[in-house]
Amino acid sequence: NAGVTQTPKFQVLKTGQSMTLQCAQDMNHEYMSWYRQDPGMGLRLIHYSVGAGITDQGEVPNGYNVSRSTTEDFPLRLLSAAPSQTSVYFCASSLNWGANNEQFFGPGTRLTVL
Amino acid sequence: DAKTTQPNSMESNEEEPVHLPCNHSTISGTDYIHWYRQLPSQGPEYVIHGLTSNVNNRMASLAIAEDRKSSTLILHRATLRDAAVYYCILRDGRNNAGNMLTFGGGTRLMVKP
């Protein structure tokens, strides 16, 4: 298994540009989520999905959209990038949403918005 | 969700045991205690979790106080590769609305050769 994969690894955007961060998992996990990590800080939840076709907002959802058309993929869209969205983005997945299981994280996408 | 308190940083010598403490005095009866770590420039990695009893796996041991108000992650023989930020996280077993991991500041573990 490749686990959780993310692309791209690095991205530089100008203010106002849009882009999609890709996330895929090959473990047939129901639950997927997106976090952001600002320098020297812990991770904060952006959006999550408990299954295909179902998404919901996390702690810091503003400026981001998600969709879950398949079990494997969970893309994160920035519609109009802002410098405040400069961060490292991590995608995670787990078998289901229960508290008694582990989450698997991808390697991250480092995004800079100028 | 109940909060956790961890020391900002700790130091250890290579090949010695490391005890990383976590206080969670407001823990509820349904909260699981999870530990993750994050190596430099990598995503978080699951270490171990438990509810009431002590737990062991290939990476570490988790010792949970009898009143569950604190726990300790034990690395039996620290290696240079164990230098990371360690996060102690509580997850409510009743929460079906989302699978949130609430990351605080964690403990930065430095391992000296």
PDB file of N, CA, C and O in Angstrom, chain A residues 31 35 37 41-43 45 48 50 56-59 90 94 96-107 110, chain B residues 30 32 34 36 38 41-46 49 87 91-105:
ATOM      1  N   TYR A  31     -12.883   7.505   6.490  1.00  0.00           N
ATOM      2  CA  TYR A  31     -12.703   8.857   6.999  1.00  0.00           C
ATOM      3  C   TYR A  31     -11.462   9.501   6.410  1.00  0.00           C
ATOM      4  O   TYR A  31     -10.393   8.889   6.396  1.00  0.00           O
ATOM      5  N   TYR A  35      -5.776  19.044   7.370  1.00  0.00           N
ATOM      6  CA  TYR A  35      -5.282  19.904   8.441  1.00  0.00           C
ATOM      7  C   TYR A  35      -4.314  20.918   7.832  1.00  0.00           C
ATOM      8  O   TYR A  35      -3.700  20.665   6.805  1.00  0.00           O
ATOM      9  N   GLN A  37      -0.925  23.388   9.161  1.00  0.00           N
ATOM     10  CA  GLN A  37       0.021  23.616  10.248  1.00  0.00           C
ATOM     11  C   GLN A  37       0.835  24.862   9.936  1.00  0.00           C
ATOM     12  O   GLN A  37       1.630  24.879   8.998  1.00  0.00           O
ATOM     13  N   MET A  41       3.391  25.756  15.161  1.00  0.00           N
ATOM     14  CA  MET A  41       2.076  25.492  15.751  1.00  0.00           C
ATOM     15  C   MET A  41       1.673  24.040  15.574  1.00  0.00           C
ATOM     16  O   MET A  41       2.262  23.313  14.766  1.00  0.00           O
ATOM     17  N   GLY A  42       0.633  23.650  16.307  1.00  0.00           N
ATOM     18  CA  GLY A  42       0.051  22.333  16.089  1.00  0.00           C
ATOM     19  C   GLY A  42      -0.865  22.358  14.876  1.00  0.00           C
ATOM     20  O   GLY A  42      -1.048  23.379  14.223  1.00  0.00           O
ATOM     21  N   LEU A  43      -1.442  21.205  14.553  1.00  0.00           N
ATOM     22  CA  LEU A  43      -2.310  21.096  13.384  1.00  0.00           C
ATOM     23  C   LEU A  43      -3.726  21.557  13.718  1.00  0.00           C
ATOM     24  O   LEU A  43      -4.214  21.340  14.828  1.00  0.00           O
ATOM     25  N   LEU A  45      -7.784  21.454  12.128  1.00  0.00           N
ATOM     26  CA  LEU A  45      -8.641  20.756  11.181  1.00  0.00           C
ATOM     27  C   LEU A  45      -9.380  21.737  10.280  1.00  0.00           C
ATOM     28  O   LEU A  45     -10.032  22.670  10.759  1.00  0.00           O
ATOM     29  N   TYR A  48     -13.449  17.705   6.884  1.00  0.00           N
ATOM     30  CA  TYR A  48     -13.345  16.259   6.977  1.00  0.00           C
ATOM     31  C   TYR A  48     -14.502  15.601   6.236  1.00  0.00           C
ATOM     32  O   TYR A  48     -15.498  16.260   5.891  1.00  0.00           O
ATOM     33  N   VAL A  50     -16.719  11.763   6.275  1.00  0.00           N
ATOM     34  CA  VAL A  50     -16.919  10.465   6.922  1.00  0.00           C
ATOM     35  C   VAL A  50     -17.275   9.372   5.906  1.00  0.00           C
ATOM     36  O   VAL A  50     -17.525   8.237   6.288  1.00  0.00           O
ATOM     37  N   ASP A  56     -17.854  17.815   5.885  1.00  0.00           N
ATOM     38  CA  ASP A  56     -18.263  18.769   6.914  1.00  0.00           C
ATOM     39  C   ASP A  56     -17.084  19.657   7.275  1.00  0.00           C
ATOM     40  O   ASP A  56     -15.929  19.353   6.930  1.00  0.00           O
ATOM     41  N   GLN A  57     -17.388  20.766   7.937  1.00  0.00           N
ATOM     42  CA  GLN A  57     -16.371  21.750   8.277  1.00  0.00           C
ATOM     43  C   GLN A  57     -15.683  21.389   9.584  1.00  0.00           C
ATOM     44  O   GLN A  57     -16.284  20.855  10.501  1.00  0.00           O
ATOM     45  N   GLY A  58     -14.386  21.744   9.629  1.00  0.00           N
ATOM     46  CA  GLY A  58     -13.637  21.607  10.861  1.00  0.00           C
ATOM     47  C   GLY A  58     -13.499  22.939  11.561  1.00  0.00           C
ATOM     48  O   GLY A  58     -14.396  23.779  11.518  1.00  0.00           O
ATOM     49  N   GLU A  59     -12.337  23.128  12.170  1.00  0.00           N
ATOM     50  CA  GLU A  59     -12.091  24.320  12.989  1.00  0.00           C
ATOM     51  C   GLU A  59     -11.853  25.581  12.157  1.00  0.00           C
ATOM     52  O   GLU A  59     -12.270  26.671  12.528  1.00  0.00           O
ATOM     53  N   PHE A  90      -1.728  18.996   5.548  1.00  0.00           N
ATOM     54  CA  PHE A  90      -1.646  17.553   5.708  1.00  0.00           C
ATOM     55  C   PHE A  90      -3.020  16.941   5.508  1.00  0.00           C
ATOM     56  O   PHE A  90      -4.022  17.425   6.045  1.00  0.00           O
ATOM     57  N   SER A  94      -8.482   7.484   8.115  1.00  0.00           N
ATOM     58  CA  SER A  94      -8.582   6.404   9.096  1.00  0.00           C
ATOM     59  C   SER A  94      -9.733   5.500   8.682  1.00  0.00           C
ATOM     60  O   SER A  94     -10.597   5.891   7.881  1.00  0.00           O
ATOM     61  N   ASN A  96     -12.439   4.465  10.077  1.00  0.00           N
ATOM     62  CA  ASN A  96     -13.725   5.119  10.262  1.00  0.00           C
ATOM     63  C   ASN A  96     -13.537   6.273  11.241  1.00  0.00           C
ATOM     64  O   ASN A  96     -12.403   6.607  11.576  1.00  0.00           O
ATOM     65  N   TRP A  97     -14.645   6.889  11.664  1.00  0.00           N
ATOM     66  CA  TRP A  97     -14.507   8.088  12.482  1.00  0.00           C
ATOM     67  C   TRP A  97     -14.401   7.779  13.969  1.00  0.00           C
ATOM     68  O   TRP A  97     -14.323   8.671  14.790  1.00  0.00           O
ATOM     69  N   GLY A  98     -14.395   6.531  14.342  1.00  0.00           N
ATOM     70  CA  GLY A  98     -14.331   6.179  15.749  1.00  0.00           C
ATOM     71  C   GLY A  98     -13.047   6.623  16.409  1.00  0.00           C
ATOM     72  O   GLY A  98     -12.004   6.710  15.772  1.00  0.00           O
ATOM     73  N   ALA A  99     -13.125   6.883  17.711  1.00  0.00           N
ATOM     74  CA  ALA A  99     -11.969   7.365  18.450  1.00  0.00           C
ATOM     75  C   ALA A  99     -10.957   6.264  18.736  1.00  0.00           C
ATOM     76  O   ALA A  99      -9.816   6.543  19.094  1.00  0.00           O
ATOM     77  N   ASN A 100     -11.352   5.011  18.585  1.00  0.00           N
ATOM     78  CA  ASN A 100     -10.479   3.906  18.919  1.00  0.00           C
ATOM     79  C   ASN A 100      -9.730   3.391  17.696  1.00  0.00           C
ATOM     80  O   ASN A 100      -9.663   2.190  17.453  1.00  0.00           O
ATOM     81  N   ASN A 101      -9.216   4.291  16.876  1.00  0.00           N
ATOM     82  CA  ASN A 101      -8.379   3.873  15.759  1.00  0.00           C
ATOM     83  C   ASN A 101      -7.384   4.974  15.439  1.00  0.00           C
ATOM     84  O   ASN A 101      -7.522   6.102  15.886  1.00  0.00           O
ATOM     85  N   GLU A 102      -6.389   4.632  14.670  1.00  0.00           N
ATOM     86  CA  GLU A 102      -5.316   5.569  14.367  1.00  0.00           C
ATOM     87  C   GLU A 102      -5.578   6.269  13.050  1.00  0.00           C
ATOM     88  O   GLU A 102      -6.275   5.753  12.176  1.00  0.00           O
ATOM     89  N   GLN A 103      -4.989   7.454  12.930  1.00  0.00           N
ATOM     90  CA  GLN A 103      -5.045   8.180  11.667  1.00  0.00           C
ATOM     91  C   GLN A 103      -3.692   8.095  10.974  1.00  0.00           C
ATOM     92  O   GLN A 103      -2.649   8.114  11.612  1.00  0.00           O
ATOM     93  N   PHE A 104      -3.754   8.013   9.663  1.00  0.00           N
ATOM     94  CA  PHE A 104      -2.564   7.959   8.837  1.00  0.00           C
ATOM     95  C   PHE A 104      -2.445   9.294   8.099  1.00  0.00           C
ATOM     96  O   PHE A 104      -3.409   9.735   7.475  1.00  0.00           O
ATOM     97  N   PHE A 105      -1.274   9.889   8.166  1.00  0.00           N
ATOM     98  CA  PHE A 105      -1.057  11.199   7.565  1.00  0.00           C
ATOM     99  C   PHE A 105      -0.205  11.095   6.307  1.00  0.00           C
ATOM    100  O   PHE A 105       0.685  10.251   6.210  1.00  0.00           O
ATOM    101  N   GLY A 106      -0.498  11.999   5.382  1.00  0.00           N
ATOM    102  CA  GLY A 106       0.349  12.127   4.210  1.00  0.00           C
ATOM    103  C   GLY A 106       1.585  12.954   4.521  1.00  0.00           C
ATOM    104  O   GLY A 106       1.730  13.482   5.623  1.00  0.00           O
ATOM    105  N   PRO A 107       2.489  13.106   3.532  1.00  0.00           N
ATOM    106  CA  PRO A 107       3.750  13.813   3.757  1.00  0.00           C
ATOM    107  C   PRO A 107       3.615  15.329   3.774  1.00  0.00           C
ATOM    108  O   PRO A 107       4.546  16.029   4.160  1.00  0.00           O
ATOM    109  N   ARG A 110       3.591  21.945   1.067  1.00  0.00           N
ATOM    110  CA  ARG A 110       4.027  23.240   1.595  1.00  0.00           C
ATOM    111  C   ARG A 110       3.595  24.319   0.620  1.00  0.00           C
ATOM    112  O   ARG A 110       4.079  24.359  -0.518  1.00  0.00           O
TER     113      ARG A 110
ATOM    114  N   THR B  30     -15.124   8.670  28.625  1.00  0.00           N
ATOM    115  CA  THR B  30     -15.139   8.112  27.268  1.00  0.00           C
ATOM    116  C   THR B  30     -13.982   8.612  26.409  1.00  0.00           C
ATOM    117  O   THR B  30     -13.916   8.298  25.232  1.00  0.00           O
ATOM    118  N   TYR B  32     -10.412   8.685  24.820  1.00  0.00           N
ATOM    119  CA  TYR B  32      -9.224   7.888  24.562  1.00  0.00           C
ATOM    120  C   TYR B  32      -7.995   8.803  24.612  1.00  0.00           C
ATOM    121  O   TYR B  32      -8.065   9.955  24.206  1.00  0.00           O
ATOM    122  N   HIS B  34      -4.486   9.467  23.048  1.00  0.00           N
ATOM    123  CA  HIS B  34      -3.705   9.171  21.845  1.00  0.00           C
ATOM    124  C   HIS B  34      -2.377   9.898  21.910  1.00  0.00           C
ATOM    125  O   HIS B  34      -2.296  11.038  22.372  1.00  0.00           O
ATOM    126  N   TYR B  36       0.755  10.974  19.168  1.00  0.00           N
ATOM    127  CA  TYR B  36       1.316  11.062  17.829  1.00  0.00           C
ATOM    128  C   TYR B  36       2.665  11.765  17.945  1.00  0.00           C
ATOM    129  O   TYR B  36       2.933  12.481  18.914  1.00  0.00           O
ATOM    130  N   GLN B  38       5.737  13.913  15.440  1.00  0.00           N
ATOM    131  CA  GLN B  38       6.020  14.531  14.151  1.00  0.00           C
ATOM    132  C   GLN B  38       7.514  14.769  14.042  1.00  0.00           C
ATOM    133  O   GLN B  38       8.071  15.606  14.763  1.00  0.00           O
ATOM    134  N   SER B  41       9.925  18.071   9.291  1.00  0.00           N
ATOM    135  CA  SER B  41       9.510  18.136   7.888  1.00  0.00           C
ATOM    136  C   SER B  41       8.692  16.919   7.440  1.00  0.00           C
ATOM    137  O   SER B  41       8.686  16.583   6.254  1.00  0.00           O
ATOM    138  N   GLN B  42       8.023  16.258   8.371  1.00  0.00           N
ATOM    139  CA  GLN B  42       7.173  15.134   8.009  1.00  0.00           C
ATOM    140  C   GLN B  42       5.777  15.309   8.591  1.00  0.00           C
ATOM    141  O   GLN B  42       5.548  16.173   9.446  1.00  0.00           O
ATOM    142  N   GLY B  43       4.847  14.486   8.122  1.00  0.00           N
ATOM    143  CA  GLY B  43       3.517  14.476   8.695  1.00  0.00           C
ATOM    144  C   GLY B  43       3.501  13.747  10.017  1.00  0.00           C
ATOM    145  O   GLY B  43       4.402  12.962  10.323  1.00  0.00           O
ATOM    146  N   PRO B  44       2.483  13.989  10.837  1.00  0.00           N
ATOM    147  CA  PRO B  44       2.374  13.270  12.114  1.00  0.00           C
ATOM    148  C   PRO B  44       2.292  11.771  11.901  1.00  0.00           C
ATOM    149  O   PRO B  44       1.805  11.291  10.870  1.00  0.00           O
ATOM    150  N   GLU B  45       2.771  11.056  12.904  1.00  0.00           N
ATOM    151  CA  GLU B  45       2.804   9.598  12.860  1.00  0.00           C
ATOM    152  C   GLU B  45       2.176   9.064  14.141  1.00  0.00           C
ATOM    153  O   GLU B  45       2.526   9.508  15.246  1.00  0.00           O
ATOM    154  N   TYR B  46       1.267   8.116  14.001  1.00  0.00           N
ATOM    155  CA  TYR B  46       0.634   7.505  15.157  1.00  0.00           C
ATOM    156  C   TYR B  46       1.661   6.750  15.981  1.00  0.00           C
ATOM    157  O   TYR B  46       2.528   6.059  15.448  1.00  0.00           O
ATOM    158  N   HIS B  49      -2.235   4.402  21.554  1.00  0.00           N
ATOM    159  CA  HIS B  49      -3.368   4.971  22.247  1.00  0.00           C
ATOM    160  C   HIS B  49      -3.947   3.968  23.235  1.00  0.00           C
ATOM    161  O   HIS B  49      -3.698   2.760  23.123  1.00  0.00           O
ATOM    162  N   TYR B  87       2.864  14.618  20.575  1.00  0.00           N
ATOM    163  CA  TYR B  87       1.582  15.200  20.918  1.00  0.00           C
ATOM    164  C   TYR B  87       0.734  14.203  21.691  1.00  0.00           C
ATOM    165  O   TYR B  87       0.538  13.067  21.249  1.00  0.00           O
ATOM    166  N   ARG B  91      -9.358  12.000  22.590  1.00  0.00           N
ATOM    167  CA  ARG B  91     -10.429  11.886  21.607  1.00  0.00           C
ATOM    168  C   ARG B  91     -11.652  11.257  22.257  1.00  0.00           C
ATOM    169  O   ARG B  91     -11.590  10.177  22.815  1.00  0.00           O
ATOM    170  N   ASP B  92     -12.774  11.966  22.133  1.00  0.00           N
ATOM    171  CA  ASP B  92     -14.011  11.518  22.763  1.00  0.00           C
ATOM    172  C   ASP B  92     -14.575  10.319  22.030  1.00  0.00           C
ATOM    173  O   ASP B  92     -14.869  10.391  20.844  1.00  0.00           O
ATOM    174  N   GLY B  93     -14.718   9.227  22.737  1.00  0.00           N
ATOM    175  CA  GLY B  93     -15.248   8.014  22.134  1.00  0.00           C
ATOM    176  C   GLY B  93     -16.704   8.131  21.732  1.00  0.00           C
ATOM    177  O   GLY B  93     -17.218   7.318  20.958  1.00  0.00           O
ATOM    178  N   ARG B  94     -17.420   9.135  22.231  1.00  0.00           N
ATOM    179  CA  ARG B  94     -18.830   9.306  21.870  1.00  0.00           C
ATOM    180  C   ARG B  94     -18.985  10.153  20.629  1.00  0.00           C
ATOM    181  O   ARG B  94     -20.069  10.227  20.061  1.00  0.00           O
ATOM    182  N   ASN B  95     -17.908  10.817  20.157  1.00  0.00           N
ATOM    183  CA  ASN B  95     -18.031  11.811  19.097  1.00  0.00           C
ATOM    184  C   ASN B  95     -18.164  11.132  17.750  1.00  0.00           C
ATOM    185  O   ASN B  95     -17.198  10.632  17.207  1.00  0.00           O
ATOM    186  N   ASN B  96     -19.328  11.117  17.194  1.00  0.00           N
ATOM    187  CA  ASN B  96     -19.517  10.556  15.869  1.00  0.00           C
ATOM    188  C   ASN B  96     -19.611  11.614  14.792  1.00  0.00           C
ATOM    189  O   ASN B  96     -19.740  11.297  13.629  1.00  0.00           O
ATOM    190  N   ALA B  97     -19.582  12.873  15.171  1.00  0.00           N
ATOM    191  CA  ALA B  97     -19.756  13.944  14.197  1.00  0.00           C
ATOM    192  C   ALA B  97     -18.472  14.263  13.456  1.00  0.00           C
ATOM    193  O   ALA B  97     -18.482  14.933  12.459  1.00  0.00           O
ATOM    194  N   GLY B  98     -17.367  13.812  13.949  1.00  0.00           N
ATOM    195  CA  GLY B  98     -16.090  14.098  13.296  1.00  0.00           C
ATOM    196  C   GLY B  98     -14.994  13.363  14.009  1.00  0.00           C
ATOM    197  O   GLY B  98     -15.107  13.026  15.169  1.00  0.00           O
ATOM    198  N   ASN B  99     -13.926  13.174  13.314  1.00  0.00           N
ATOM    199  CA  ASN B  99     -12.844  12.377  13.869  1.00  0.00           C
ATOM    200  C   ASN B  99     -11.668  13.278  14.199  1.00  0.00           C
ATOM    201  O   ASN B  99     -10.562  13.029  13.797  1.00  0.00           O
ATOM    202  N   MET B 100     -11.923  14.333  14.936  1.00  0.00           N
ATOM    203  CA  MET B 100     -10.936  15.368  15.108  1.00  0.00           C
ATOM    204  C   MET B 100      -9.799  14.951  16.001  1.00  0.00           C
ATOM    205  O   MET B 100     -10.000  14.318  17.044  1.00  0.00           O
ATOM    206  N   LEU B 101      -8.598  15.300  15.578  1.00  0.00           N
ATOM    207  CA  LEU B 101      -7.431  15.263  16.439  1.00  0.00           C
ATOM    208  C   LEU B 101      -7.097  16.712  16.752  1.00  0.00           C
ATOM    209  O   LEU B 101      -6.777  17.466  15.861  1.00  0.00           O
ATOM    210  N   THR B 102      -7.210  17.104  18.003  1.00  0.00           N
ATOM    211  CA  THR B 102      -6.904  18.474  18.395  1.00  0.00           C
ATOM    212  C   THR B 102      -5.473  18.529  18.892  1.00  0.00           C
ATOM    213  O   THR B 102      -5.164  18.036  19.988  1.00  0.00           O
ATOM    214  N   PHE B 103      -4.605  19.105  18.068  1.00  0.00           N
ATOM    215  CA  PHE B 103      -3.179  19.150  18.388  1.00  0.00           C
ATOM    216  C   PHE B 103      -2.857  20.403  19.193  1.00  0.00           C
ATOM    217  O   PHE B 103      -3.150  21.502  18.767  1.00  0.00           O
ATOM    218  N   GLY B 104      -2.226  20.224  20.338  1.00  0.00           N
ATOM    219  CA  GLY B 104      -1.713  21.357  21.102  1.00  0.00           C
ATOM    220  C   GLY B 104      -0.272  21.611  20.704  1.00  0.00           C
ATOM    221  O   GLY B 104       0.126  21.326  19.586  1.00  0.00           O
ATOM    222  N   GLY B 105       0.517  22.125  21.643  1.00  0.00           N
ATOM    223  CA  GLY B 105       1.906  22.458  21.339  1.00  0.00           C
ATOM    224  C   GLY B 105       2.842  21.270  21.337  1.00  0.00           C
ATOM    225  O   GLY B 105       3.878  21.289  20.687  1.00  0.00           O
TER     226      GLY B 105
END
